[in-house]
Amino acid sequence: PSQTPAQLGDALLNDASGNQWALCGESINCLQFGADSSGLIDSRSAIQANIDAGVKVNIPSGEFLIGEPGLRVGDNVFIEGAGKKITKLKKIPGISNLDPIIREKDGFLPVNNFNMQRLSLVGNADAAQPSLKGAGLLRFYEAYGVTIIGCDFTRSRGYGLGLQGSKASTTTGKQGPQEKILIDNCDFYDNGKFEYLLGSDTDDGLDCKNLVDGLITNCRAWDNGDKGFDIRAERVTLSNCFSSNNAGSGFSAQIEG
């Protein structure tokens, strides 16, 4: 049964009823922190507590609503689901919920050693309720050692996945870079489309603004409001990637020395 933790320490979990549970391999199911898989209750606080506990975040099958301000991650975070379209982190509906589902901590702090696998990030874009442009589904400005494998990014009011640190930015912490980035077997579709937005500023499936060392393999992008893949990088390898039916170009790459 699901448990709500009161204390985490010394590889033991004490639930609200006083029962003590051993952690195996420093991994625990987020339901034990009170997350709800029905898609009816906001699970943001529960999953954030799992992240803050410093153990691997295992998210089982189901739909988990994420409200504002989204999940904030720092260093050494590993999030794993049960599979694309099987585990869904979904933004709560509404035109005011424009924050990413997953983002860096306040102050645009760097993210080091982030790993996410086998889940879907689902936005709240709705043509019946167009809104201002959102901030995408996952956003980092400065990042080192990011691995994203087997994930979906769909129905965003902005970009799907954004590594947004740009050399052109004048804001401290927002220049990047993004180093040692691996994105494999991911899908980016139905993001940043004109009908979802107030105004004409559409967006991409995958948007990387300052990649220093990136490997993007076996990925697909389709039906996005602008480009499928928009990459600005010093060093990047794209291998076995597919793009189709985007409003802008399928692939856009700017290599900077």
Short mmCIF file of C-alpha atoms in Angstrom, two decimals:
data_model
loop_
_atom_site.label_atom_id
_atom_site.label_comp_id
_atom_site.label_asym_id
_atom_site.label_seq_id
_atom_site.Cartn_x
_atom_site.Cartn_y
_atom_site.Cartn_z
CA PRO A 1 0.00 0.00 0.00
CA SER A 2 1.05 3.61 -0.48
CA GLN A 3 2.73 5.24 2.50
CA THR A 4 3.35 8.88 3.39
CA PRO A 5 6.89 9.29 4.77
CA ALA A 6 7.54 11.27 7.89
CA GLN A 7 11.27 10.75 8.08
CA LEU A 8 13.97 9.47 5.76
CA GLY A 9 17.40 8.55 7.06
CA ASP A 10 19.93 5.76 7.48
CA ALA A 11 18.35 3.90 4.52
CA LEU A 12 15.07 3.50 6.48
CA LEU A 13 11.68 5.05 5.88
CA ASN A 14 9.27 5.74 8.73
CA ASP A 15 5.72 6.18 7.44
CA ALA A 16 2.95 8.23 9.04
CA SER A 17 1.66 5.17 10.90
CA GLY A 18 5.01 4.50 12.56
CA ASN A 19 5.95 1.56 10.37
CA GLN A 20 9.58 1.35 9.29
CA TRP A 21 10.61 0.37 5.77
CA ALA A 22 14.06 -0.44 4.42
CA LEU A 23 15.23 1.23 1.24
CA CYS A 24 16.68 -1.20 -1.30
CA GLY A 25 19.33 0.26 -3.54
CA GLU A 26 18.45 3.82 -2.48
CA SER A 27 15.29 3.59 -4.60
CA ILE A 28 11.67 4.11 -3.60
CA ASN A 29 8.32 4.37 -5.32
CA CYS A 30 6.91 7.91 -5.36
CA LEU A 31 3.51 6.59 -4.23
CA GLN A 32 5.06 6.16 -0.79
CA PHE A 33 5.48 9.94 -0.69
CA GLY A 34 1.78 10.42 -1.39
CA ALA A 35 1.79 10.76 -5.20
CA ASP A 36 -1.48 9.87 -6.92
CA SER A 37 -1.52 7.87 -10.17
CA SER A 38 -5.18 8.50 -11.05
CA GLY A 39 -4.65 11.84 -12.77
CA LEU A 40 -7.14 13.47 -10.42
CA ILE A 41 -4.94 14.99 -7.70
CA ASP A 42 -1.91 17.26 -7.91
CA SER A 43 1.17 15.11 -7.21
CA ARG A 44 3.74 17.88 -7.47
CA SER A 45 4.49 18.18 -3.74
CA ALA A 46 4.77 14.41 -3.27
CA ILE A 47 7.17 13.88 -6.19
CA GLN A 48 9.16 16.95 -5.15
CA ALA A 49 9.55 15.41 -1.68
CA ASN A 50 10.88 12.24 -3.32
CA ILE A 51 13.39 14.32 -5.33
CA ASP A 52 14.47 16.29 -2.25
CA ALA A 53 15.03 13.07 -0.30
CA GLY A 54 18.04 12.39 -2.52
CA VAL A 55 16.99 8.91 -3.67
CA LYS A 56 16.06 7.65 -7.13
CA VAL A 57 12.54 8.67 -8.12
CA ASN A 58 10.61 5.64 -9.40
CA ILE A 59 7.28 6.60 -10.95
CA PRO A 60 4.97 3.67 -11.76
CA SER A 61 2.35 3.47 -14.48
CA GLY A 62 -0.40 6.06 -14.34
CA GLU A 63 -1.05 9.75 -14.82
CA PHE A 64 0.46 12.18 -12.32
CA LEU A 65 -0.74 15.79 -12.34
CA ILE A 66 1.90 18.48 -11.84
CA GLY A 67 0.80 21.95 -10.79
CA GLU A 68 2.73 25.18 -10.44
CA PRO A 69 5.57 25.87 -9.96
CA GLY A 70 6.57 22.47 -11.37
CA LEU A 71 9.32 20.15 -10.15
CA ARG A 72 12.66 21.78 -9.26
CA VAL A 73 15.79 19.68 -9.62
CA GLY A 74 19.40 20.21 -8.58
CA ASP A 75 22.29 17.77 -8.82
CA ASN A 76 22.31 13.97 -9.03
CA VAL A 77 18.63 13.42 -9.78
CA PHE A 78 17.45 10.17 -11.41
CA ILE A 79 13.79 9.90 -12.45
CA GLU A 80 12.50 6.69 -14.06
CA GLY A 81 9.03 5.70 -15.21
CA ALA A 82 7.51 2.43 -16.42
CA GLY A 83 7.61 3.43 -20.09
CA LYS A 84 6.61 6.06 -22.61
CA LYS A 85 2.83 6.60 -22.59
CA ILE A 86 2.63 4.31 -19.56
CA THR A 87 3.96 6.78 -16.99
CA LYS A 88 2.72 10.32 -17.63
CA LEU A 89 3.68 13.52 -15.82
CA LYS A 90 0.95 15.90 -16.94
CA LYS A 91 0.53 19.62 -16.38
CA ILE A 92 -2.68 20.59 -14.63
CA PRO A 93 -5.07 22.09 -17.21
CA GLY A 94 -5.53 25.85 -17.32
CA ILE A 95 -4.15 28.82 -19.19
CA SER A 96 -2.30 30.17 -16.13
CA ASN A 97 -0.18 27.02 -15.56
CA LEU A 98 2.73 27.94 -17.88
CA ASP A 99 5.73 26.74 -15.85
CA PRO A 100 7.75 23.73 -17.02
CA ILE A 101 6.96 20.34 -15.54
CA ILE A 102 10.67 19.98 -14.69
CA ARG A 103 13.10 22.87 -14.35
CA GLU A 104 16.20 24.06 -12.54
CA LYS A 105 16.04 25.54 -9.04
CA ASP A 106 15.31 29.23 -8.49
CA GLY A 107 18.05 31.58 -9.63
CA PHE A 108 18.75 29.60 -12.82
CA LEU A 109 21.15 27.35 -10.90
CA PRO A 110 23.21 24.82 -12.90
CA VAL A 111 21.98 21.22 -13.08
CA ASN A 112 24.60 18.47 -12.79
CA ASN A 113 24.14 14.75 -13.44
CA PHE A 114 20.44 14.59 -14.30
CA ASN A 115 19.01 11.32 -15.64
CA MET A 116 15.42 10.77 -16.82
CA GLN A 117 14.13 7.65 -18.53
CA ARG A 118 10.98 5.88 -19.71
CA LEU A 119 8.15 8.38 -19.21
CA SER A 120 6.00 10.98 -20.97
CA LEU A 121 5.86 14.70 -20.20
CA VAL A 122 2.44 15.96 -21.29
CA GLY A 123 1.53 19.65 -21.42
CA ASN A 124 -1.83 21.35 -21.09
CA ALA A 125 -2.08 22.92 -24.55
CA ASP A 126 -5.69 23.23 -25.65
CA ALA A 127 -6.88 24.82 -28.89
CA ALA A 128 -10.19 25.63 -27.16
CA GLN A 129 -8.27 27.69 -24.57
CA PRO A 130 -5.34 29.44 -26.27
CA SER A 131 -2.92 31.18 -23.92
CA LEU A 132 0.33 33.06 -23.75
CA LYS A 133 3.40 31.08 -24.72
CA GLY A 134 4.59 28.73 -21.98
CA ALA A 135 8.08 27.68 -20.95
CA GLY A 136 8.07 24.15 -22.34
CA LEU A 137 7.92 20.84 -20.52
CA LEU A 138 11.54 20.47 -19.36
CA ARG A 139 13.91 23.45 -19.19
CA PHE A 140 17.50 23.82 -18.10
CA TYR A 141 19.72 26.82 -18.79
CA GLU A 142 23.12 25.56 -17.61
CA ALA A 143 23.57 21.80 -17.41
CA TYR A 144 26.36 19.23 -17.21
CA GLY A 145 25.90 15.49 -17.64
CA VAL A 146 22.25 15.19 -18.71
CA THR A 147 20.88 11.83 -19.90
CA ILE A 148 17.34 11.55 -21.27
CA ILE A 149 16.32 8.18 -22.71
CA GLY A 150 12.98 6.83 -23.94
CA CYS A 151 10.79 9.85 -23.17
CA ASP A 152 7.88 11.68 -24.83
CA PHE A 153 7.43 15.47 -24.92
CA THR A 154 4.00 16.50 -26.17
CA ARG A 155 1.20 19.12 -26.01
CA SER A 156 3.36 21.94 -24.70
CA ARG A 157 2.32 25.59 -25.01
CA GLY A 158 6.01 26.23 -25.75
CA TYR A 159 8.90 23.98 -26.80
CA GLY A 160 8.93 20.32 -25.85
CA LEU A 161 12.43 20.04 -24.37
CA GLY A 162 14.49 23.20 -24.00
CA LEU A 163 18.16 23.51 -23.09
CA GLN A 164 17.77 27.24 -23.11
CA GLY A 165 21.06 28.78 -21.96
CA SER A 166 22.21 31.10 -24.73
CA LYS A 167 25.46 32.99 -25.28
CA ALA A 168 23.36 35.95 -26.29
CA SER A 169 21.64 36.22 -22.90
CA THR A 170 22.64 39.08 -20.59
CA THR A 171 21.13 37.43 -17.50
CA THR A 172 23.51 35.66 -15.12
CA GLY A 173 22.87 31.93 -15.15
CA LYS A 174 21.01 31.98 -18.47
CA GLN A 175 23.99 31.78 -20.83
CA GLY A 176 24.55 28.02 -20.55
CA PRO A 177 26.42 26.00 -21.63
CA GLN A 178 24.99 22.49 -21.85
CA GLU A 179 27.81 19.92 -21.76
CA LYS A 180 27.82 16.13 -22.09
CA ILE A 181 24.17 15.82 -23.11
CA LEU A 182 22.72 12.50 -24.28
CA ILE A 183 19.18 12.37 -25.70
CA ASP A 184 18.18 8.96 -27.07
CA ASN A 185 14.96 7.39 -28.34
CA CYS A 186 12.78 10.39 -27.51
CA ASP A 187 9.71 11.77 -29.29
CA PHE A 188 8.78 15.47 -29.64
CA TYR A 189 5.35 16.15 -31.11
CA ASP A 190 2.34 18.47 -30.98
CA ASN A 191 4.26 21.27 -29.20
CA GLY A 192 4.15 25.05 -29.57
CA LYS A 193 1.45 25.09 -32.24
CA PHE A 194 -0.22 28.25 -33.48
CA GLU A 195 -3.70 27.20 -32.39
CA TYR A 196 -2.53 26.79 -28.77
CA LEU A 197 -1.14 30.32 -28.43
CA LEU A 198 -2.25 33.95 -28.29
CA GLY A 199 -0.05 35.59 -30.90
CA SER A 200 2.18 34.16 -33.58
CA ASP A 201 5.25 33.02 -31.60
CA THR A 202 5.24 29.26 -32.18
CA ASP A 203 7.88 26.87 -30.86
CA ASP A 204 10.06 23.81 -31.51
CA GLY A 205 10.03 20.18 -30.47
CA LEU A 206 13.65 20.13 -29.24
CA ASP A 207 15.38 23.48 -28.72
CA CYS A 208 19.08 23.59 -27.69
CA LYS A 209 20.75 26.99 -27.60
CA ASN A 210 24.32 26.41 -26.40
CA LEU A 211 25.34 22.74 -26.67
CA VAL A 212 29.07 22.26 -26.13
CA ASP A 213 29.05 18.47 -26.32
CA GLY A 214 25.85 16.70 -27.35
CA LEU A 215 24.71 13.34 -28.71
CA ILE A 216 21.15 13.08 -30.05
CA THR A 217 20.23 9.64 -31.39
CA ASN A 218 17.15 7.71 -32.51
CA CYS A 219 14.81 10.66 -31.89
CA ARG A 220 11.69 11.78 -33.75
CA ALA A 221 9.93 15.15 -34.07
CA TRP A 222 6.63 15.83 -35.83
CA ASP A 223 3.62 18.17 -35.82
CA ASN A 224 5.41 20.94 -33.86
CA GLY A 225 4.56 24.62 -34.28
CA ASP A 226 8.00 25.59 -35.58
CA LYS A 227 11.09 23.41 -36.08
CA GLY A 228 11.36 19.76 -35.18
CA PHE A 229 14.99 20.05 -34.02
CA ASP A 230 16.56 23.50 -33.44
CA ILE A 231 20.19 23.01 -32.42
CA ARG A 232 22.94 25.58 -31.76
CA ALA A 233 26.14 23.90 -30.71
CA GLU A 234 29.93 23.78 -30.70
CA ARG A 235 29.94 19.99 -30.93
CA VAL A 236 26.90 17.82 -31.55
CA THR A 237 26.14 14.50 -33.24
CA LEU A 238 22.66 13.74 -34.59
CA SER A 239 22.26 10.12 -35.60
CA ASN A 240 19.24 8.22 -36.93
CA CYS A 241 16.80 11.06 -36.18
CA PHE A 242 13.54 11.70 -38.05
CA SER A 243 11.47 14.85 -38.50
CA SER A 244 8.20 15.35 -40.40
CA ASN A 245 5.21 17.68 -40.78
CA ASN A 246 6.52 20.51 -38.59
CA ALA A 247 5.36 24.06 -39.36
CA GLY A 248 9.00 25.15 -39.71
CA SER A 249 11.99 23.17 -40.91
CA GLY A 250 12.56 19.61 -39.75
CA PHE A 251 16.18 20.23 -38.73
CA SER A 252 17.98 23.50 -38.05
CA ALA A 253 21.61 23.38 -36.93
CA GLN A 254 23.98 26.26 -36.22
CA ILE A 255 27.52 25.18 -35.40
CA GLU A 256 29.58 27.74 -33.51
CA GLY A 257 33.34 27.68 -32.98
#
